[in-house]
C-alpha positions as semicolon CSV with decimal commas, in nm:
position;residue;x (nm);y (nm);z (nm)
1;X;12,590;14,546;6,597
2;X;12,893;14,737;6,479
3;X;12,932;14,909;6,144
4;X;13,262;15,019;5,995
5;X;13,283;15,333;5,786
6;X;13,591;15,378;5,571
7;X;13,622;15,743;5,470
8;X;13,857;15,809;5,179
9;X;13,964;16,129;5,010
10;X;14,010;16,099;4,634
11;X;14,367;16,049;4,513
12;X;14,586;16,331;4,380
13;X;14,435;16,517;4,086
14;X;14,578;16,757;3,833
15;X;14,526;17,125;3,905
16;X;14,251;17,264;3,682
17;X;14,360;17,434;3,364
18;X;14,183;17,748;3,241
19;X;13,813;17,695;3,172
20;X;13,824;17,331;3,284
21;X;13,536;17,240;3,515
22;X;13,650;17,121;3,858
23;X;13,425;16,816;3,815
24;X;13,637;16,694;3,520
25;X;13,980;16,697;3,688
26;X;14,175;16,376;3,624
27;X;14,409;16,185;3,854
28;X;14,781;16,242;3,812
29;X;15,007;15,940;3,752
30;X;15,098;15,966;4,121
31;X;14,725;15,976;4,205
32;X;14,672;15,647;4,019
33;X;14,958;15,497;4,221
34;X;14,807;15,635;4,544
35;X;14,467;15,484;4,464
36;X;14,627;15,145;4,399
37;X;14,821;15,161;4,725
38;X;14,510;15,264;4,917
39;X;14,318;14,973;4,766
40;X;14,597;14,738;4,867
41;X;14,599;14,878;5,223
42;X;14,222;14,840;5,249
43;X;14,233;14,481;5,121
44;X;14,507;14,391;5,372
45;X;14,332;14,558;5,665
46;X;13,959;14,525;5,593
47;X;13,941;14,249;5,328
48;X;13,617;14,366;5,165
49;X;13,341;14,623;5,169
50;X;12,968;14,568;5,143
51;X;12,888;14,903;4,987
52;X;13,096;15,164;4,804
53;X;12,969;15,521;4,766
54;X;13,150;15,777;4,552
55;X;13,118;16,125;4,419
56;X;13,080;16,104;4,042
57;X;13,353;16,367;3,989
58;X;13,619;16,219;3,763
59;X;13,891;16,215;4,032
60;X;13,664;16,034;4,281
61;X;13,522;15,802;4,017
62;X;13,867;15,678;3,916
63;X;13,983;15,653;4,278
64;X;13,675;15,444;4,363
65;X;13,711;15,219;4,057
66;X;14,080;15,160;4,126
67;X;14,016;15,073;4,491
68;X;13,719;14,855;4,395
69;X;13,948;14,654;4,166
70;X;14,190;14,591;4,453
71;X;13,901;14,481;4,677
72;X;13,743;14,255;4,410
73;X;13,432;14,473;4,434
74;X;13,249;14,491;4,101
75;X;13,266;14,837;3,941
76;X;12,900;14,806;3,843
77;X;12,809;14,792;4,215
78;X;12,966;15,132;4,297
79;X;12,700;15,389;4,389
80;X;12,784;15,724;4,229
81;X;12,577;15,985;4,408
82;X;12,573;16,334;4,253
83;X;12,505;16,489;4,594
84;X;12,843;16,361;4,717
85;X;13,023;16,611;4,492
86;X;13,177;16,862;4,738
87;X;12,917;16,762;4,997
88;X;12,907;16,910;5,344
89;X;12,911;16,688;5,650
90;X;12,533;16,715;5,697
91;X;12,475;16,597;5,338
92;X;12,715;16,306;5,387
93;X;12,535;16,199;5,704
94;X;12,202;16,217;5,522
95;X;12,327;15,990;5,243
96;X;12,484;15,743;5,486
97;X;12,162;15,725;5,687
98;X;11,991;15,575;5,381
99;X;12,226;15,277;5,354
100;X;12,080;14,927;5,386
101;X;12,124;14,797;5,740
102;X;12,284;14,473;5,622
103;X;12,584;14,675;5,495
104;X;12,845;14,631;5,769
105;X;13,154;14,781;5,602
106;X;13,105;15,085;5,382
107;X;13,361;15,283;5,186
108;X;13,289;15,648;5,110
109;X;13,510;15,826;4,851
110;X;13,468;16,201;4,851
111;X;13,606;16,551;4,880
112;X;13,745;16,778;5,149
113;X;13,644;16,960;5,360
114;X;13,325;16,757;5,414
115;X;13,481;16,413;5,452
116;X;13,744;16,531;5,700
117;X;13,478;16,707;5,909
118;X;13,266;16,390;5,898
119;X;13,561;16,172;6,005
120;X;13,656;16,408;6,289
121;X;13,302;16,424;6,424
122;X;13,234;16,051;6,396
123;X;13,569;15,962;6,557
124;X;13,528;16,229;6,824
125;X;13,877;16,363;6,771
126;X;14,062;16,628;6,575
127;X;14,324;16,541;6,314
128;X;14,467;16,705;6,005
129;X;14,274;16,727;5,681
130;X;14,278;16,403;5,488
131;X;14,543;16,418;5,219
132;X;14,487;16,261;4,876
133;X;14,406;15,888;4,905
134;X;14,405;15,893;5,287
135;X;14,154;15,665;5,456
136;X;14,028;15,658;5,812
137;X;13,834;15,360;5,945
138;X;13,577;15,429;6,213
139;X;13,383;15,165;6,407
140;X;13,031;15,284;6,478
141;X;12,797;15,131;6,737
142;X;12,494;15,118;6,505
143;X;12,212;14,876;6,451
144;X;12,071;15,090;6,170
145;X;12,248;15,337;5,945
146;X;11,961;15,580;5,997
147;X;12,098;15,635;6,351
148;X;12,436;15,760;6,229
149;X;12,341;16,117;6,327
150;X;12,363;16,010;6,691
151;X;12,680;15,804;6,670
152;X;13,029;15,868;6,795
153;X;13,259;15,589;6,698
154;X;13,612;15,472;6,757
155;X;13,897;15,535;6,519
156;X;14,019;15,186;6,421
157;X;14,293;15,258;6,174
158;X;14,422;15,492;5,904
159;X;14,679;15,506;5,627
160;X;14,799;15,859;5,699
161;X;15,172;15,931;5,702
162;X;15,161;16,105;6,041
163;X;14,991;15,962;6,346
164;X;14,663;16,125;6,433
């Protein structure tokens, strides 16, 4: 059975102002537009997702909610996992390995550098860091998500400006 992992970097966020926690950074107006466009691209290319995981950081939260709206995925079904905030690749793999096996298409909204490293390793190829609201889609030959540590997939598609 094949699984599809959609790995998305949060949309463009405002730079932090003095004493503002990084966790609280909001999306810029352009970031809101990016999130909408990414949601539209995902709906046109992947129709739906079975599971949506997101960092609870404000910029990821709003990116995930905006995309969910475009995919007709109920906001209440988004899984906000505190450990996704600035997670390393190993942490991301650990969280993905706990997904229910019936989930065939999963969207992960997170932060660089972890999500780019994850995408590179799972696709088995090097490409530039994911820019705000970029998504890469990777097909993984998995029966169970718990086996993701062993998987190397195939890059299916992306919404990056430059070719990989």
